[in-house]
Tab-separated table of C-alpha atoms and ligand atoms in Angstrom:
chain	number	residue	atom	x	y	z
P	10	MET	CA	-5.713	-48.469	66.304
P	11	THR	CA	-5.976	-48.712	69.969
P	12	GLY	CA	-9.949	-50.724	70.291
P	13	THR	CA	-8.247	-53.738	68.943
P	14	LYS	CA	-10.519	-56.006	71.806
P	15	ARG	CA	-11.649	-58.181	69.004
P	16	VAL	CA	-15.674	-57.647	69.467
P	17	LYS	CA	-18.425	-59.881	69.350
P	18	LEU	CA	-22.212	-58.194	69.113
P	19	LYS	CA	-25.115	-60.520	69.030
P	20	PRO	CA	-28.121	-60.118	69.124
P	21	GLY	CA	-29.489	-57.010	71.357
P	22	ASP	CA	-26.581	-55.714	71.763
P	23	THR	CA	-26.321	-52.424	70.504
P	24	ILE	CA	-24.353	-49.856	67.827
P	25	GLY	CA	-23.814	-46.684	68.310
P	26	ILE	CA	-23.839	-44.315	65.372
P	27	LEU	CA	-22.588	-40.676	65.316
P	28	GLY	CA	-23.981	-39.179	62.605
P	29	GLY	CA	-28.291	-39.458	62.353
P	30	GLY	CA	-28.832	-39.264	58.252
P	31	GLN	CA	-29.549	-41.138	55.685
P	32	LEU	CA	-26.756	-43.001	55.778
P	33	GLY	CA	-26.998	-43.385	59.915
P	34	ARG	CA	-31.079	-44.689	58.829
P	35	MET	CA	-30.188	-47.346	56.850
P	36	LEU	CA	-27.352	-48.140	58.543
P	37	ALA	CA	-30.490	-48.755	61.883
P	38	MET	CA	-32.023	-50.634	59.740
P	39	ALA	CA	-30.755	-52.679	58.792
P	40	ALA	CA	-29.566	-53.519	62.219
P	41	ALA	CA	-32.776	-54.068	63.675
P	42	ARG	CA	-33.202	-57.317	60.709
P	43	LEU	CA	-30.210	-58.484	62.545
P	44	GLY	CA	-32.164	-58.733	66.159
P	45	LEU	CA	-29.517	-55.623	66.916
P	46	ARG	CA	-30.773	-52.407	68.320
P	47	CYS	CA	-28.800	-48.887	67.582
P	48	GLN	CA	-28.616	-45.909	69.678
P	49	VAL	CA	-27.941	-42.785	66.981
P	50	PHE	CA	-25.519	-39.076	68.065
P	51	SER	CA	-26.561	-36.603	66.451
P	52	PRO	CA	-26.156	-32.899	67.229
P	53	ASP	CA	-29.687	-32.418	64.813
P	54	PRO	CA	-32.587	-32.499	66.355
P	55	ASP	CA	-33.918	-33.200	63.151
P	56	SER	CA	-31.922	-36.306	62.395
P	57	PRO	CA	-34.288	-38.553	59.268
P	58	ALA	CA	-31.477	-41.307	61.837
P	59	PHE	CA	-34.415	-41.257	65.299
P	60	ASP	CA	-36.999	-41.575	63.852
P	61	VAL	CA	-36.020	-45.737	63.997
P	62	VAL	CA	-34.346	-45.600	66.703
P	63	LEU	CA	-35.575	-46.240	70.163
P	64	ASN	CA	-32.481	-44.844	72.250
P	65	ALA	CA	-30.777	-41.549	70.484
P	66	THR	CA	-28.326	-38.743	71.521
P	67	CYS	CA	-29.086	-34.765	71.277
P	68	ALA	CA	-25.539	-33.347	71.174
P	69	GLU	CA	-22.951	-31.625	70.297
P	70	TYR	CA	-19.892	-33.597	69.302
P	71	ALA	CA	-18.288	-31.233	71.480
P	72	ASP	CA	-20.207	-32.577	74.728
P	73	VAL	CA	-17.560	-34.598	76.708
P	74	GLU	CA	-20.549	-35.521	78.764
P	75	ALA	CA	-22.787	-35.970	76.333
P	76	LEU	CA	-20.083	-38.556	74.349
P	77	GLU	CA	-19.514	-40.851	77.578
P	78	LEU	CA	-22.530	-41.099	78.264
P	79	PHE	CA	-23.587	-42.557	74.857
P	80	ALA	CA	-20.585	-44.936	74.805
P	81	ASN	CA	-21.316	-45.914	78.131
P	82	ASP	CA	-24.669	-47.237	76.092
P	83	VAL	CA	-23.627	-48.949	73.652
P	84	ASP	CA	-21.131	-51.968	72.541
P	85	VAL	CA	-19.017	-50.851	69.770
P	86	ILE	CA	-19.035	-47.341	68.420
P	87	THR	CA	-19.553	-46.568	64.231
P	88	TYR	CA	-19.860	-43.671	61.648
P	89	GLU	CA	-22.150	-42.473	59.088
P	90	PHE	CA	-19.772	-39.128	57.956
P	91	GLU	CA	-15.931	-38.624	57.838
P	92	ASN	CA	-15.804	-35.700	59.523
P	93	VAL	CA	-15.894	-36.998	63.250
P	94	PRO	CA	-13.590	-34.528	65.420
P	95	ALA	CA	-10.240	-36.022	65.858
P	96	ALA	CA	-11.381	-34.788	69.860
P	97	ALA	CA	-14.737	-36.921	70.232
P	98	ALA	CA	-13.613	-39.894	68.478
P	99	LEU	CA	-10.795	-40.112	70.600
P	100	VAL	CA	-13.182	-39.332	73.510
P	101	LEU	CA	-14.952	-42.238	72.465
P	102	ASP	CA	-12.763	-45.116	71.400
P	103	ALA	CA	-11.174	-44.493	75.203
P	104	ARG	CA	-14.692	-46.391	76.098
P	105	ARG	CA	-15.482	-48.248	73.745
P	106	PRO	CA	-14.810	-50.255	70.613
P	107	VAL	CA	-15.150	-47.423	67.658
P	108	LEU	CA	-14.950	-49.284	64.025
P	109	PRO	CA	-13.437	-48.252	61.321
P	110	ASN	CA	-10.545	-47.169	63.550
P	111	ARG	CA	-10.928	-43.376	64.392
P	112	LYS	CA	-6.882	-43.230	62.452
P	113	ILE	CA	-8.450	-43.766	59.325
P	114	LEU	CA	-10.044	-40.883	59.965
P	115	GLU	CA	-7.120	-38.584	59.722
P	116	THR	CA	-6.442	-39.781	55.931
P	117	THR	CA	-9.876	-39.157	55.272
P	118	GLN	CA	-10.559	-35.739	56.360
P	119	ASP	CA	-7.336	-34.762	54.532
P	120	ARG	CA	-8.081	-34.843	50.597
P	121	LEU	CA	-3.730	-33.963	50.328
P	122	ALA	CA	-2.761	-36.943	53.357
P	123	GLU	CA	-5.613	-39.476	51.144
P	124	LYS	CA	-3.611	-38.848	48.402
P	125	ASP	CA	-0.616	-38.660	49.438
P	126	PHE	CA	-1.578	-42.512	51.245
P	127	VAL	CA	-2.808	-43.694	48.484
P	128	THR	CA	0.838	-42.549	46.599
P	129	ARG	CA	2.069	-44.438	48.471
P	130	LEU	CA	0.298	-47.403	47.807
P	131	GLY	CA	1.419	-47.271	44.618
P	132	ILE	CA	-2.141	-46.776	42.814
P	133	GLY	CA	-2.778	-43.203	40.602
P	134	THR	CA	-4.252	-40.120	41.026
P	135	ALA	CA	-4.547	-37.451	38.758
P	136	ALA	CA	-1.998	-35.519	39.658
P	137	TYR	CA	-1.825	-33.260	42.762
P	138	ALA	CA	-0.261	-30.508	44.610
P	139	ASP	CA	-0.239	-28.547	47.716
P	140	VAL	CA	-1.570	-25.604	47.666
P	141	THR	CA	-1.881	-22.941	50.591
P	142	SER	CA	-1.622	-19.289	48.387
P	143	VAL	CA	-2.526	-17.876	45.431
P	144	ALA	CA	1.597	-18.102	45.081
P	145	SER	CA	1.694	-21.175	45.755
P	146	LEU	CA	-1.359	-21.719	43.790
P	147	ARG	CA	0.275	-20.287	41.069
P	148	GLU	CA	3.290	-23.012	40.840
P	149	ALA	CA	0.757	-25.753	41.262
P	150	ILE	CA	-0.709	-24.099	37.952
P	151	VAL	CA	2.750	-24.186	36.258
P	152	ARG	CA	3.285	-27.774	37.373
P	153	ILE	CA	-0.136	-29.605	36.626
P	154	GLY	CA	-0.517	-27.137	33.634
P	155	LEU	CA	-5.010	-26.225	32.846
P	156	PRO	CA	-7.851	-27.446	33.462
P	157	ALA	CA	-7.199	-28.141	36.926
P	158	VAL	CA	-9.871	-28.227	39.674
P	159	LEU	CA	-8.892	-26.718	42.664
P	160	LYS	CA	-10.823	-27.708	45.863
P	161	THR	CA	-10.097	-26.908	49.306
P	162	ARG	CA	-8.026	-30.086	51.446
P	163	ARG	CA	-10.980	-30.467	54.654
P	164	PHE	CA	-15.062	-30.308	54.560
P	165	GLY	CA	-16.021	-29.981	50.270
P	166	TYR	CA	-19.039	-32.732	49.763
P	167	ASP	CA	-21.408	-32.563	46.803
P	168	GLY	CA	-18.617	-30.531	45.045
P	169	LYS	CA	-18.658	-28.329	47.523
P	170	GLY	CA	-15.758	-26.045	47.794
P	171	GLN	CA	-14.163	-26.721	45.279
P	172	ALA	CA	-13.726	-24.648	41.400
P	173	ILE	CA	-12.586	-25.894	38.287
P	174	ILE	CA	-9.602	-23.225	36.502
P	175	ARG	CA	-9.276	-23.210	33.154
P	176	GLU	CA	-6.412	-20.941	30.936
P	177	GLY	CA	-7.747	-17.256	31.078
P	178	ASP	CA	-9.410	-17.135	34.879
P	179	ASP	CA	-8.464	-14.958	36.989
P	180	ILE	CA	-5.932	-16.866	39.540
P	181	ALA	CA	-6.015	-14.644	42.508
P	182	LYS	CA	-9.885	-14.433	42.393
P	183	VAL	CA	-10.748	-18.433	41.728
P	184	TRP	CA	-7.751	-18.206	45.211
P	185	THR	CA	-9.790	-15.738	47.397
P	186	SER	CA	-13.520	-17.289	46.821
P	187	LEU	CA	-12.451	-21.056	48.353
P	188	GLU	CA	-12.005	-18.843	51.145
P	189	THR	CA	-9.832	-21.235	52.170
P	190	LYS	CA	-5.669	-21.232	53.043
P	191	ALA	CA	-5.147	-24.789	53.077
P	192	ALA	CA	-6.043	-26.012	49.143
P	193	ILE	CA	-4.805	-28.924	45.990
P	194	LEU	CA	-4.769	-28.650	43.118
P	195	GLU	CA	-5.796	-31.288	40.369
P	196	ALA	CA	-5.057	-31.596	37.156
P	197	PHE	CA	-8.320	-31.892	35.582
P	198	VAL	CA	-8.940	-35.952	34.447
P	199	PRO	CA	-11.172	-36.400	30.931
P	200	PHE	CA	-12.493	-39.301	32.076
P	201	GLU	CA	-14.513	-42.378	30.754
P	202	ARG	CA	-16.561	-42.768	33.118
P	203	GLU	CA	-16.633	-42.422	37.110
P	204	ILE	CA	-16.978	-45.449	39.560
P	205	SER	CA	-17.299	-46.764	42.169
P	206	VAL	CA	-16.361	-50.468	44.308
P	207	ILE	CA	-18.004	-50.409	47.686
P	208	ALA	CA	-15.600	-52.774	49.558
P	209	ALA	CA	-16.455	-53.940	53.049
P	210	ARG	CA	-13.654	-55.427	55.415
P	211	SER	CA	-14.015	-57.845	58.449
P	212	ALA	CA	-11.761	-57.323	61.484
P	213	GLU	CA	-10.507	-61.432	60.003
P	214	GLY	CA	-9.929	-59.408	57.095
P	215	GLN	CA	-12.174	-60.915	54.596
P	216	VAL	CA	-12.373	-58.539	52.022
P	217	GLU	CA	-15.985	-59.036	50.282
P	218	CYS	CA	-16.099	-56.368	46.830
P	219	PHE	CA	-20.124	-55.715	45.372
P	220	ASP	CA	-20.016	-55.400	41.935
P	221	VAL	CA	-19.151	-51.796	40.096
P	222	THR	CA	-20.596	-49.399	40.072
P	223	GLU	CA	-21.192	-46.792	37.595
P	224	ASN	CA	-21.915	-42.897	38.401
P	225	GLU	CA	-23.601	-39.833	37.132
P	226	HIS	CA	-23.416	-36.635	38.074
P	227	ARG	CA	-25.770	-33.548	38.347
P	228	ASP	CA	-24.487	-30.373	39.081
P	229	HIS	CA	-22.170	-32.459	40.974
P	230	ILE	CA	-25.305	-34.271	42.917
P	231	LEU	CA	-25.054	-37.971	42.176
P	232	LYS	CA	-27.980	-38.722	40.035
P	233	VAL	CA	-28.029	-41.882	38.907
P	234	SER	CA	-25.529	-45.932	39.797
P	235	ARG	CA	-25.913	-48.017	38.088
P	236	ALA	CA	-24.300	-51.743	38.563
P	237	PRO	CA	-22.741	-53.142	37.402
P	238	ALA	CA	-20.760	-50.910	35.237
P	239	ALA	CA	-20.169	-50.999	31.615
P	240	ILE	CA	-15.853	-51.439	31.365
P	241	PRO	CA	-14.538	-54.859	30.654
P	242	ASP	CA	-13.693	-57.783	32.905
P	243	ALA	CA	-10.449	-56.430	33.912
P	244	LEU	CA	-10.865	-53.444	34.146
P	245	ALA	CA	-13.882	-54.020	36.763
P	246	GLU	CA	-11.196	-56.573	38.343
P	247	GLU	CA	-8.743	-53.877	38.525
P	248	ALA	CA	-10.934	-51.527	40.738
P	249	ARG	CA	-12.226	-53.978	43.640
P	250	ASN	CA	-8.247	-55.078	43.401
P	251	VAL	CA	-7.847	-51.154	44.167
P	252	ALA	CA	-10.235	-50.918	46.519
P	253	GLY	CA	-8.785	-54.404	48.928
P	254	LYS	CA	-5.907	-53.112	49.077
P	255	ILE	CA	-6.724	-49.591	50.129
P	256	ALA	CA	-9.256	-51.053	53.048
P	257	ASP	CA	-5.982	-53.731	54.256
P	258	ALA	CA	-3.531	-50.667	54.236
P	259	LEU	CA	-6.235	-48.872	56.633
P	260	ASP	CA	-6.328	-52.440	59.086
P	261	TYR	CA	-10.492	-51.773	57.561
P	262	VAL	CA	-12.775	-53.070	59.991
P	263	GLY	CA	-17.245	-52.036	57.784
P	264	VAL	CA	-17.675	-50.661	54.386
P	265	LEU	CA	-15.522	-48.147	52.450
P	266	ALA	CA	-16.405	-46.712	49.112
P	267	VAL	CA	-13.425	-45.851	46.362
P	268	GLU	CA	-14.760	-43.449	44.286
P	269	MET	CA	-12.070	-43.621	40.345
P	270	PHE	CA	-12.342	-42.582	36.961
P	271	VAL	CA	-11.801	-44.961	34.457
P	272	LEU	CA	-9.630	-43.350	31.363
P	273	ALA	CA	-10.382	-43.882	27.885
P	274	ASN	CA	-7.995	-46.083	26.494
P	275	GLY	CA	-4.634	-45.127	25.243
P	276	THR	CA	-3.781	-43.038	27.587
P	277	GLY	CA	-2.039	-44.538	30.753
P	278	PRO	CA	-3.330	-46.219	33.925
P	279	LYS	CA	-6.480	-47.475	33.546
P	280	VAL	CA	-8.363	-45.903	36.552
P	281	LEU	CA	-7.072	-42.747	38.890
P	282	VAL	CA	-8.300	-43.188	42.002
P	283	ASN	CA	-10.925	-40.252	43.390
P	284	GLU	CA	-11.501	-39.963	46.751
P	285	ILE	CA	-12.009	-42.742	49.318
P	286	ALA	CA	-15.661	-42.234	51.955
P	287	PRO	CA	-14.456	-44.145	55.677
P	288	ARG	CA	-18.655	-45.297	55.417
P	289	VAL	CA	-21.416	-46.720	53.225
P	290	HIS	CA	-21.895	-44.874	50.072
P	291	ASN	CA	-25.163	-43.062	47.549
P	292	SER	CA	-23.510	-45.060	44.819
P	293	GLY	CA	-24.234	-48.206	46.867
P	294	HIS	CA	-27.509	-47.847	47.461
P	295	TRP	CA	-27.858	-50.109	44.597
P	296	THR	CA	-27.167	-53.258	46.976
P	297	LEU	CA	-30.387	-52.103	49.208
P	298	ASP	CA	-32.772	-53.918	46.462
P	299	GLY	CA	-30.653	-55.347	44.403
P	300	ALA	CA	-28.402	-57.941	45.845
P	301	SER	CA	-28.271	-60.535	48.923
P	302	VAL	CA	-26.746	-58.291	51.231
P	303	SER	CA	-27.554	-54.951	51.602
P	304	GLN	CA	-24.393	-53.037	51.949
P	305	PHE	CA	-25.589	-51.033	55.066
P	306	GLU	CA	-25.510	-55.052	56.707
P	307	GLN	CA	-22.643	-55.892	55.447
P	308	HIS	CA	-21.053	-52.550	57.087
P	309	ILE	CA	-23.294	-53.733	60.208
P	310	ARG	CA	-21.930	-57.410	59.714
P	311	ALA	CA	-17.746	-56.188	60.082
P	312	ILE	CA	-18.574	-53.828	63.186
P	313	ALA	CA	-20.610	-56.639	64.794
P	314	GLY	CA	-17.550	-59.440	64.423
P	315	TRP	CA	-19.947	-60.670	62.204
P	316	PRO	CA	-18.873	-63.036	58.918
P	317	LEU	CA	-19.190	-60.785	56.155
P	318	GLY	CA	-21.766	-62.114	53.128
P	319	LYS	CA	-21.039	-62.995	49.500
P	320	PRO	CA	-23.307	-60.643	47.507
P	321	VAL	CA	-25.133	-61.893	45.197
P	322	ARG	CA	-26.736	-59.618	42.601
P	323	HIS	CA	-30.337	-59.812	41.815
P	324	GLY	CA	-31.673	-59.391	38.376
P	325	GLU	CA	-29.150	-57.969	35.460
P	326	VAL	CA	-28.676	-54.789	35.656
P	327	VAL	CA	-29.562	-52.521	38.774
P	328	THR	CA	-30.524	-48.327	38.968
P	329	MET	CA	-30.026	-45.638	41.091
P	330	THR	CA	-31.653	-42.744	40.931
P	331	ASN	CA	-31.769	-39.993	43.921
P	332	LEU	CA	-34.639	-37.947	45.025
P	333	ILE	CA	-33.264	-34.681	44.549
P	334	GLY	CA	-34.990	-31.272	46.355
P	335	GLU	CA	-38.325	-30.769	45.261
P	336	GLU	CA	-38.533	-34.906	43.464
P	337	ILE	CA	-39.370	-35.904	46.010
P	338	ASN	CA	-42.981	-34.598	46.257
P	339	ARG	CA	-43.286	-36.446	43.076
P	340	TYR	CA	-43.652	-39.716	45.140
P	341	GLN	CA	-46.346	-40.955	44.467
P	342	GLU	CA	-45.594	-41.802	40.501
P	343	TRP	CA	-43.040	-44.747	41.553
P	344	LEU	CA	-45.144	-46.333	43.885
P	345	THR	CA	-46.672	-47.592	40.496
P	346	VAL	CA	-43.526	-48.321	38.661
P	347	PRO	CA	-43.180	-51.699	38.044
P	348	GLY	CA	-40.488	-53.035	39.745
P	349	ALA	CA	-39.361	-49.749	41.574
P	350	THR	CA	-38.545	-50.190	44.853
P	351	ILE	CA	-38.865	-46.678	47.323
P	352	HIS	CA	-36.526	-45.186	49.505
P	353	ILE	CA	-38.103	-41.838	51.094
P	354	TYR	CA	-35.320	-40.197	53.897
P	355	GLY	CA	-37.601	-38.439	56.367
P	356	LYS	CA	-35.901	-35.301	55.532
P	357	GLY	CA	-38.712	-31.933	56.479
P	358	THR	CA	-37.882	-29.497	53.818
P	359	PRO	CA	-36.917	-30.156	50.229
P	360	ARG	CA	-34.267	-28.078	49.415
P	361	PRO	CA	-32.304	-27.547	46.275
P	362	GLY	CA	-29.303	-30.111	46.546
P	363	ARG	CA	-30.427	-31.959	49.463
P	364	LYS	CA	-31.039	-35.581	48.822
P	365	MET	CA	-34.449	-36.784	50.403
P	366	GLY	CA	-35.185	-40.551	49.104
P	367	HIS	CA	-33.739	-42.521	45.969
P	368	ILE	CA	-34.869	-44.944	44.280
P	369	THR	CA	-34.049	-48.425	43.000
P	370	GLU	CA	-35.107	-51.161	39.972
P	371	VAL	CA	-33.748	-54.061	38.921
P	372	LEU	CA	-33.982	-55.112	35.472
P	373	PRO	CA	-34.483	-59.522	35.552
P	374	ALA	CA	-31.881	-61.198	33.739
P	375	ARG	CA	-33.423	-62.129	30.621
P	376	ASP	CA	-33.697	-66.178	29.693
P	377	LYS	CA	-30.990	-67.967	28.151
M	402	ADP	N1	-9.574	-33.841	39.026
M	402	ADP	C1	-10.893	-33.831	38.950
M	402	ADP	N2	-10.571	-34.351	37.328
M	402	ADP	C2	-12.405	-34.277	36.129
M	402	ADP	N3	-13.196	-34.145	37.899
M	402	ADP	C3	-13.117	-33.891	38.500
M	402	ADP	C4	-12.754	-34.234	39.222
M	402	ADP	N4	-12.257	-33.843	40.190
M	402	ADP	C5	-13.698	-33.875	40.613
M	402	ADP	N5	-14.635	-33.538	39.372
M	402	ADP	C6	-15.564	-34.205	39.922
M	402	ADP	O1	-16.220	-33.861	40.569
M	402	ADP	C7	-17.041	-33.924	41.039
M	402	ADP	C8	-17.640	-34.836	43.255
M	402	ADP	O2	-15.538	-34.197	43.115
M	402	ADP	P1	-14.674	-34.779	44.624
M	402	ADP	O3	-13.191	-34.406	44.541
M	402	ADP	O4	-14.971	-36.381	44.626
M	402	ADP	O5	-15.696	-34.406	45.576
M	402	ADP	P2	-17.282	-34.499	46.950
M	402	ADP	O6	-17.774	-35.938	45.990
M	402	ADP	O7	-16.425	-34.157	48.294
M	402	ADP	O8	-17.693	-33.021	46.167
M	402	ADP	C9	-17.004	-35.480	41.044
M	402	ADP	O9	-17.323	-37.299	41.084
M	402	ADP	C10	-16.493	-35.640	39.745
M	402	ADP	O10	-17.533	-35.626	38.777
M	403	MG	MG1	-17.102	-37.479	45.666
């Protein structure tokens, strides 16, 4: 990586954040608490992160001049989404350290490159195949079997750019519906549950993982996260080790999330990696109120060159519930729920499927 100069920020210094969504907003809020300033770069004038910073750059990621001016204003640059265009990262990296390093984007922007990378580390994934045409899709189905999940290699999120293929489906029709020439076919994993590990890694190589989180999706969108996941300690240890191994192999600096499937007992390897998100992650929002250090603070500390915190969970169980679309309109009802903490992202119109806020609830530890 080019940004090898060690970053060591001090209070009053400025972090540049690419992306202005709720993740950028919560990163900036965590930075503020540590006395660090943030400048947000986003093409969307309605970015919720703009509301919490003094300085913002509203420009396209292809606007080289805007990128250069932004870089000049900040001491280190990070991002809240993995689809930062490679060209933008290159322009910025020539001027300021970009953390996590931009090479990581190449691996995590492409589901095929990501799965190849995980496989090279000796970590299990669903069986997968590169698919470029309806002919290669048919071949992949013969090899992998059905049901299977066809996914675009790039730009998928919240289940978008995906189709499940079942026995008897019209393969040509499914292929056309995805409107891509670059896809992967994955075996459908009959998982017992889905978990994620939020790991932080410092420039010195210190790794700190939060408690393993269990995730429930509704309509392909994360609905509820619960920490700790209801899995045996040995499995939780394995999951954390997998995340640590991935972070080390990427020479990662910052917070990353690894989504995994847990298989039922007696069905081969116990955890399979589904996805890596090179950023703070929705399934880590419980740490805002449920741990001594949040995922956002860990990320800021890592990219500032500060020691990571040793996160301790508050309470026995912590849950996080997303407020999606119109659910945000009932925020008043949450204000008086005992133990509930509400986070409203300040986004405009609540469209279906849009993440508008979340609730955390901490169940206190029972007296022994
Ligand atoms: N191979 C698979 N087998 C079973 N379920 C899957 C598989 N791939 C994805 N899913 C389901 O779809 C969800 C979204 O898929 P994912 O690959 O994480 O894409 P994204 O989160 O980018 O939309 C997963 O959390 C899981 O519930
Ligand atoms: Mg996912």
